Short mmCIF file of C-alpha atoms in Angstrom, two decimals:
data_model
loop_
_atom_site.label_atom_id
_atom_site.label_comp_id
_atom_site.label_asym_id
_atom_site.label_seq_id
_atom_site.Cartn_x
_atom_site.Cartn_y
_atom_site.Cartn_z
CA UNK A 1 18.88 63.91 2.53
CA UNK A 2 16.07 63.74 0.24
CA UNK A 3 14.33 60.21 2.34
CA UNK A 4 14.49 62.59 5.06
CA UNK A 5 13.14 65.59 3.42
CA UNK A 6 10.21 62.84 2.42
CA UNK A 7 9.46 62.05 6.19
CA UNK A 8 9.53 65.69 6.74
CA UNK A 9 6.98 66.06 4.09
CA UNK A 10 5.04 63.42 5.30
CA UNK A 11 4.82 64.82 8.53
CA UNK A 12 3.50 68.54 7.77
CA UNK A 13 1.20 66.18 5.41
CA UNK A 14 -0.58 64.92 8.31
CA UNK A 15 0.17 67.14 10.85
CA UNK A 16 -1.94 69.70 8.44
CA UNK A 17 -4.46 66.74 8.88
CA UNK A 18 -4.16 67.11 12.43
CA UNK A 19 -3.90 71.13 12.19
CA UNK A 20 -7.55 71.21 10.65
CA UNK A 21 -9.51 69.68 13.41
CA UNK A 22 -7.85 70.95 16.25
CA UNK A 23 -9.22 74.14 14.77
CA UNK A 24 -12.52 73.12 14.88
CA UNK A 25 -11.66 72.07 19.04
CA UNK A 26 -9.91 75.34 19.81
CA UNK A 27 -12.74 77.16 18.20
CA UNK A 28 -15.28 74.99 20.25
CA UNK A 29 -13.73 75.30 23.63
CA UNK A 30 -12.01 78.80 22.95
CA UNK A 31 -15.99 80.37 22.80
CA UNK A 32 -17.92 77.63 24.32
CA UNK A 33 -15.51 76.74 26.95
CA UNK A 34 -16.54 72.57 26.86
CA UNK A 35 -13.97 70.10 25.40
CA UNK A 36 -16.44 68.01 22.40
CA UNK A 37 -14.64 65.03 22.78
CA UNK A 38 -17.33 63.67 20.00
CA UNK A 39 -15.30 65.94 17.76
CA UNK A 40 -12.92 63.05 16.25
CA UNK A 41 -16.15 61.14 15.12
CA UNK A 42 -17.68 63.61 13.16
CA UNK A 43 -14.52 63.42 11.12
CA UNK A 44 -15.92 59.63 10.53
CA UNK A 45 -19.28 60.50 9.59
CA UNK A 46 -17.54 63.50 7.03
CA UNK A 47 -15.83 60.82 5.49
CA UNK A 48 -18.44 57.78 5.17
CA UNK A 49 -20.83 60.12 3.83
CA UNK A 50 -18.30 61.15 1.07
CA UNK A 51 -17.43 57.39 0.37
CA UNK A 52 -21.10 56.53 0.46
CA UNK A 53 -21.68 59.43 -2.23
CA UNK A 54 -19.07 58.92 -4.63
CA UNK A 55 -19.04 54.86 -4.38
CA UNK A 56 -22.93 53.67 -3.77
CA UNK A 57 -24.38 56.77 -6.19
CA UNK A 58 -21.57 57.72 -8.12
CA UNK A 59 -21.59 61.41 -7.73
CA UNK A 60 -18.75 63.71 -8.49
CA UNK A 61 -15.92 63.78 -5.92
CA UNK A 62 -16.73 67.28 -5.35
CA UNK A 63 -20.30 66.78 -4.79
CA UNK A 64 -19.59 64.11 -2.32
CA UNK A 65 -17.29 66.25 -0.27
CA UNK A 66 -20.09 69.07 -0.36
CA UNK A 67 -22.49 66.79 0.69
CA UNK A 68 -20.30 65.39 3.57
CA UNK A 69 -19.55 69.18 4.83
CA UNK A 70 -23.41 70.11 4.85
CA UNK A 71 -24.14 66.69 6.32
CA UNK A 72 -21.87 67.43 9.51
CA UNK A 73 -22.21 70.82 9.75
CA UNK A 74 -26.30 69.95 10.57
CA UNK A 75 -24.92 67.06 12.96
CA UNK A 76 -22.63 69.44 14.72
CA UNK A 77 -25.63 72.06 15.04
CA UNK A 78 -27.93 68.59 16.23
CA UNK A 79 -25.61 67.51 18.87
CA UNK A 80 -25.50 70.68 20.27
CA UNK A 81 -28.60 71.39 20.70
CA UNK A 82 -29.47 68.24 21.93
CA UNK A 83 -26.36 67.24 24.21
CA UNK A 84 -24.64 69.99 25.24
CA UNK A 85 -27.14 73.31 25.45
CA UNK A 86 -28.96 71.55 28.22
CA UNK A 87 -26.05 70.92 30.07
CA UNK A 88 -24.65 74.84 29.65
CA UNK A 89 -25.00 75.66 33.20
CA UNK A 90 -23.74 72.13 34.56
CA UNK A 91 -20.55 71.08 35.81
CA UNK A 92 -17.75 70.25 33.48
CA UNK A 93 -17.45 66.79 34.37
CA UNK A 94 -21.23 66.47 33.41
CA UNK A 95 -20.37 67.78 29.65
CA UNK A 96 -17.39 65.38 29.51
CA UNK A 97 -19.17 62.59 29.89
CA UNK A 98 -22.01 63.48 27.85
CA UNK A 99 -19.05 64.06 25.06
CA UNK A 100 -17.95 60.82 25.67
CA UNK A 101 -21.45 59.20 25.06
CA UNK A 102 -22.08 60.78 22.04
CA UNK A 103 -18.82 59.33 20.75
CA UNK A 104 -19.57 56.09 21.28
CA UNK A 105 -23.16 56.72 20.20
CA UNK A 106 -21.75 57.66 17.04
CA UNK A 107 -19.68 55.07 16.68
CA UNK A 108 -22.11 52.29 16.85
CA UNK A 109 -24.43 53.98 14.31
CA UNK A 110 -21.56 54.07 12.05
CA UNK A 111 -20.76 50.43 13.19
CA UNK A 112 -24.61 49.41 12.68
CA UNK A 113 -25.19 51.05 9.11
CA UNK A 114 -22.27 50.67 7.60
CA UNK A 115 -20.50 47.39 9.44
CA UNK A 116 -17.40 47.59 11.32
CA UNK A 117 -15.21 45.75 7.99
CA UNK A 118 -13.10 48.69 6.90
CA UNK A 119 -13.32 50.02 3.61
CA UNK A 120 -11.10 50.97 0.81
CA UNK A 121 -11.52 54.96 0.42
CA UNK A 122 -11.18 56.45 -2.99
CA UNK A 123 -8.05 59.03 -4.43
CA UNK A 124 -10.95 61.73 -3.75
CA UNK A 125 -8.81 64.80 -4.39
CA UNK A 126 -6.10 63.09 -6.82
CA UNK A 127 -9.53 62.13 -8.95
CA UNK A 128 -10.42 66.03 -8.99
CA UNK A 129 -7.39 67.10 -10.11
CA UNK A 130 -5.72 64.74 -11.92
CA UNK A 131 -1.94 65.12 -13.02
CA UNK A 132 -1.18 67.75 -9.91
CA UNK A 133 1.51 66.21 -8.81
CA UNK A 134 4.86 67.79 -7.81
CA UNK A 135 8.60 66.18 -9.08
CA UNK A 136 11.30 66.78 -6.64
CA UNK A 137 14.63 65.32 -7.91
CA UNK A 138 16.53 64.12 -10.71
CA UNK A 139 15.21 60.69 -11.63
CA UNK A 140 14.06 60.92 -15.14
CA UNK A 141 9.84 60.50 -16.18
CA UNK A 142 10.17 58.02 -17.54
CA UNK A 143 11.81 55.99 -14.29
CA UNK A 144 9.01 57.31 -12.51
CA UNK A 145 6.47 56.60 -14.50
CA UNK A 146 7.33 52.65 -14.30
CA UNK A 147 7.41 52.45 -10.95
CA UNK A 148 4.09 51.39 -9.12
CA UNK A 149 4.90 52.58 -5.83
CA UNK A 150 2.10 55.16 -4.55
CA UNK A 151 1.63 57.49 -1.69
CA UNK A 152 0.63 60.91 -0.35
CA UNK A 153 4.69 61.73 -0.82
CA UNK A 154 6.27 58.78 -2.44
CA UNK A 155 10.42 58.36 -2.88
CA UNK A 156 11.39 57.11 -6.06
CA UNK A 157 15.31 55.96 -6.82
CA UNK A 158 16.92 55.18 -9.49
CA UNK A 159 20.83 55.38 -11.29
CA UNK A 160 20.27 58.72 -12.39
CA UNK A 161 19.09 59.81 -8.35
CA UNK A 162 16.54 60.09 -6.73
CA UNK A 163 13.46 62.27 -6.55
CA UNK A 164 10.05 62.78 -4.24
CA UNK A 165 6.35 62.56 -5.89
CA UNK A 166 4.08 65.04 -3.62
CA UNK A 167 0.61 63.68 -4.76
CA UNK A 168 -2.16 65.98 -5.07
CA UNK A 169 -3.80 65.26 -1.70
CA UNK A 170 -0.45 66.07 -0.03
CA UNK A 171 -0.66 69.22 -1.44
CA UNK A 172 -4.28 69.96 -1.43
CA UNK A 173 -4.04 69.12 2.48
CA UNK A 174 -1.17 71.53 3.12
CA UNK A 175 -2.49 74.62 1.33
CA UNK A 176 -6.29 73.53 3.08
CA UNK A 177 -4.44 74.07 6.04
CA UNK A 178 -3.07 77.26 5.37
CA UNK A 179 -6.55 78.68 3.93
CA UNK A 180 -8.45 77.77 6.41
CA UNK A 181 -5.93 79.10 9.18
CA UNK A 182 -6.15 82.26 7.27
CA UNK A 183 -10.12 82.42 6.40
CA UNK A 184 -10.85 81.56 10.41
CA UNK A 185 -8.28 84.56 11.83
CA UNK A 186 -9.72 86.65 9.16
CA UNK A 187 -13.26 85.78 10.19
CA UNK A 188 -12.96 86.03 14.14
CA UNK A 189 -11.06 89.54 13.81
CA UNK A 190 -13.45 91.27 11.11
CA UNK A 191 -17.48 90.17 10.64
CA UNK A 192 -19.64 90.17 12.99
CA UNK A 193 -20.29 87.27 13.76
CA UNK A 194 -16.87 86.16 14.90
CA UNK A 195 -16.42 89.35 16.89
CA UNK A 196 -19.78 88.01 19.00
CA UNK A 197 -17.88 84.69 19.34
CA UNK A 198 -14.91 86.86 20.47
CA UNK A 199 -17.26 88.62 22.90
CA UNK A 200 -19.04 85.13 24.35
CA UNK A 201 -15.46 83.85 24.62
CA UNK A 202 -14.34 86.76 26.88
CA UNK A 203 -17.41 86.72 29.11
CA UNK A 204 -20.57 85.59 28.06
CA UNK A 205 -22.61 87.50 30.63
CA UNK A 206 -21.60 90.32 29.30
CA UNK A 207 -22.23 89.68 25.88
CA UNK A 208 -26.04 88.69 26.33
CA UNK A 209 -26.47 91.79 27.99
CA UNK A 210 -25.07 93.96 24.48
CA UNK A 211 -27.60 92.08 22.48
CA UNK A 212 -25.69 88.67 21.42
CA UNK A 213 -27.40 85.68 20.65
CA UNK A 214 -24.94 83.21 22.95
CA UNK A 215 -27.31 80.32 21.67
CA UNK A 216 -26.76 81.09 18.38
CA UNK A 217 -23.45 82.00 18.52
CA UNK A 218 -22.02 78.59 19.95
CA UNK A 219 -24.38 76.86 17.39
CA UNK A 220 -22.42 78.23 14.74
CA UNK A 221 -19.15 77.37 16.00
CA UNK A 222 -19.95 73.94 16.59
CA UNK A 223 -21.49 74.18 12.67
CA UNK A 224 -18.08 75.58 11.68
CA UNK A 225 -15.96 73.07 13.99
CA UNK A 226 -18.16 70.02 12.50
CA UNK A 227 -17.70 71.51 9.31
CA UNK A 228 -14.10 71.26 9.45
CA UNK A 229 -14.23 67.75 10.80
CA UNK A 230 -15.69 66.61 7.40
CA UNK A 231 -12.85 68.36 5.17
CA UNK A 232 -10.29 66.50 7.49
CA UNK A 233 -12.35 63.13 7.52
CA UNK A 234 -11.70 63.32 3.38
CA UNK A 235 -8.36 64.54 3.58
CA UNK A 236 -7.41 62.07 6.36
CA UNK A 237 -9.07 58.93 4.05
CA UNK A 238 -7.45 60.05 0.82
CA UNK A 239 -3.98 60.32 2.33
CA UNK A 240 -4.35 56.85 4.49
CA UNK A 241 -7.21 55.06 1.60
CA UNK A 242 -8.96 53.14 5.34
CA UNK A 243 -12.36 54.34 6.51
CA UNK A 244 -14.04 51.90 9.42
CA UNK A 245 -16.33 53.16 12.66
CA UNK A 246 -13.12 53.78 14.62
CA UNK A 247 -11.11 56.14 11.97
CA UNK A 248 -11.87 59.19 13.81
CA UNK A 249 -10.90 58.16 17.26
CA UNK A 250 -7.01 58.78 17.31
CA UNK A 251 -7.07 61.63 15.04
CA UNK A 252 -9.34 63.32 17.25
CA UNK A 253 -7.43 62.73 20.38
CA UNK A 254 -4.04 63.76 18.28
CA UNK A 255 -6.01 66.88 17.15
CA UNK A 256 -6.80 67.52 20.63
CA UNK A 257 -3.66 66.90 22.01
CA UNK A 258 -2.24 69.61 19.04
CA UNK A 259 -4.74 71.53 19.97
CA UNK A 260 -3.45 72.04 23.94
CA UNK A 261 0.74 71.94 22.61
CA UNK A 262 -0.05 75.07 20.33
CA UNK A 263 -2.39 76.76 23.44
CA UNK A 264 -6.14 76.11 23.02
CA UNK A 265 -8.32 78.82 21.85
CA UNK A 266 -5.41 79.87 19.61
CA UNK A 267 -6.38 79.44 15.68
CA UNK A 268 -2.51 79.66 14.84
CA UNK A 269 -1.03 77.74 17.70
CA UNK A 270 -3.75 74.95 16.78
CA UNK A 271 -1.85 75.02 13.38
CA UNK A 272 1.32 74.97 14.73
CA UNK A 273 0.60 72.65 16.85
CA UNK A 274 -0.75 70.22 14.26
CA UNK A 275 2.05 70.38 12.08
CA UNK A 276 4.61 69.75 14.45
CA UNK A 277 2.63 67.18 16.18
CA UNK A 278 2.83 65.13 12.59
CA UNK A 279 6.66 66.11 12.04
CA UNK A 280 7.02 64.59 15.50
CA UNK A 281 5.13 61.54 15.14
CA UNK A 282 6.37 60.40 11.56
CA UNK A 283 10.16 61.36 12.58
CA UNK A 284 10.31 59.07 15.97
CA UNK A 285 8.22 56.49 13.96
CA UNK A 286 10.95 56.85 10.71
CA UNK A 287 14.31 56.81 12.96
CA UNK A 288 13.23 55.41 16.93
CA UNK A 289 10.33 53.19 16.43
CA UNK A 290 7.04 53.11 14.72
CA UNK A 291 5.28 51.22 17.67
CA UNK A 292 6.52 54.11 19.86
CA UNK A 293 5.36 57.26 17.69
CA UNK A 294 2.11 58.10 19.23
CA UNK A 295 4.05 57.98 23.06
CA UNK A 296 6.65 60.79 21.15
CA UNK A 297 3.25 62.39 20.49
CA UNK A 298 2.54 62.83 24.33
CA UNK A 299 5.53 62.59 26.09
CA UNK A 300 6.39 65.71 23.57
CA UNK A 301 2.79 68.00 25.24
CA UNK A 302 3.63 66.35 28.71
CA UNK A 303 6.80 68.48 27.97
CA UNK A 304 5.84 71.86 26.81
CA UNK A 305 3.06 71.35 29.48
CA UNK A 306 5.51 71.04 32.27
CA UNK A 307 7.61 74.03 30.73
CA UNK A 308 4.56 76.56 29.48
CA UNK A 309 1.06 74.97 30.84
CA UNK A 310 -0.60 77.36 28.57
CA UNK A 311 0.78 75.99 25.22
CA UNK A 312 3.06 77.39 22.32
CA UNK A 313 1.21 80.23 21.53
CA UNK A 314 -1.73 80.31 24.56
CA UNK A 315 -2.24 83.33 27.09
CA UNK A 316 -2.99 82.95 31.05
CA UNK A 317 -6.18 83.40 31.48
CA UNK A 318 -7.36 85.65 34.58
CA UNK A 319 -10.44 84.18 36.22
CA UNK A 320 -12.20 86.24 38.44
CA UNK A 321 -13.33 85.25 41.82
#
């Protein structure tokens, strides 16, 4: 019961991980209406900027993660303006592979500056707050403290039991989660900004015509979505300790993929989504296979999409012709 209980752990751990970009691609595509496939990368960049921060000039973990959120936030505003506002009035297909370009541009800048070896990330958010731990169990201290073993939720046993270790970044990623969920519903329902993204989302004709800025609108959810990408780039490297060019790719297709099961342009189904998207995947690695996890991953969405195209929590949408 309780190794299961630690895969089940595990799983909202990452899932959360998962939960926290797909909001910033349901927020993208839920107002702008274009999928940013260049979305998982920015998580990269969040998280090499951190690492070059906190390792190369020794600031404060916090300070590097501030840095890494400001940093992406202007690249999300940069690409765009540069990528994707010239291609507003274009066909989809046209913005998809523009997404796709800017992916693997980003990739090989991260590949040319920093080298494609992959590098050991540092316990960001254990460093910050040190001795946050939670003790599930009955094993005694002072049989867990001589154990070496380390993870985001680690399983300790012993004579005496056994017991679970949630590590600060496990639970610093959950509650993020949960926060931001909160903050973004909060924010779309009552300031004014996020009503105009409410309005541009429901017809953005319309909304230029009241006297919203659809420009600056979408600029600011792509600053919010890139935004998030750099608190999930952290969280993601301080759970799994690897950073390389490439980190962002399968996270970001994951996200997406959460993103679509919970019903895009939903902030709560994109959490939903996310979390059960990581139960799913570290479950069918734990008890099927691990080589076969990410195919539970999408043989799960080709599921729900064959049952409800429109996701967990999405709503047809009426087009008018």
């Amino acid at each position: 019961m309780t190794l299961f209980l630690e895969r089940i752990i595990s799983g909202i751990n990452l899932g959360s991980i998962y939960a926290i970009i797909a909001l910033g691609y349901t927020m993208v595509y839920g107002i702008a209406r274009m999928l940013n496939f260049a979305h998982g990368d920015v998580i990269m960049v969040g998280a090499y900027i951190c690492f070059v921060a906190i390792s190369s000039f020794s600031l404060p973990p916090a300070v590097g993660i501030l840095l890494a959120v400001v940093v992406c936030t202007v690249l999300g505003i940069t690409i765009e303006r540069l990528a994707y506002r010239p291609l507003r009035q274009a066909a989809p297909l046209a913005v998809l592979i523009t997404a796709i370009g800017v992916s693997y541009l980003l990739q090989n800048l991260a590949q040319l500056i920093w080298t494609a070896n992959p590098k050991s990330f540092p316990l960001v958010i254990d460093t910050m707050i040190k001795d946050a731990a939670v003790f599930l169990g009955i094993a005694s201290p002072e049989e867990i403290a001589a154990s070496s073993n380390f993870g985001t939720v680690v399983l300790y046993t012993s004579e005496s039991g056994a017991t679970l270790r949630l590590t600060g970044t496990t639970i610093v990623t959950i509650l993020a989660n949960i926060v931001i969920m909160i903050a973004l519903t909060q924010f779309t329902s009552r300031t004014k900004m996020g009503k105009a993204m409410r309005a541009v989302s429901e017809d953005r004709g319309a909304a230029e015509l009241m006297g919203i800025s659809v420009n600056r609108t979408i600029a600011v959810t792509f600053a919010i979505g890139s935004a998030l990408a750099a608190i999930a780039g952290v969280l993601l490297c301080s759970s799994y300790q690897v950073l390389q060019p490439t980190t962002g790719s399968m996270p970001g297709i994951k996200a997406f993929t959460a993103a679509v099961f919970g019903g895009i342009g939903s902030i709560p189904g994109a959490m939903i989504g996310g979390i059960l998207l990581g139960v799913i995947e570290i479950l069918g690695g734990a008890y099927v296979s691990t080589q076969l996890s990410d195919a539970f991953v999408f043989a799960v969405l080709i599921v729900v999409l064959l049952v409800k195209p429109t996701g967990l929590l999405g709503k047809k949408a009426n087009e008018k012709v």
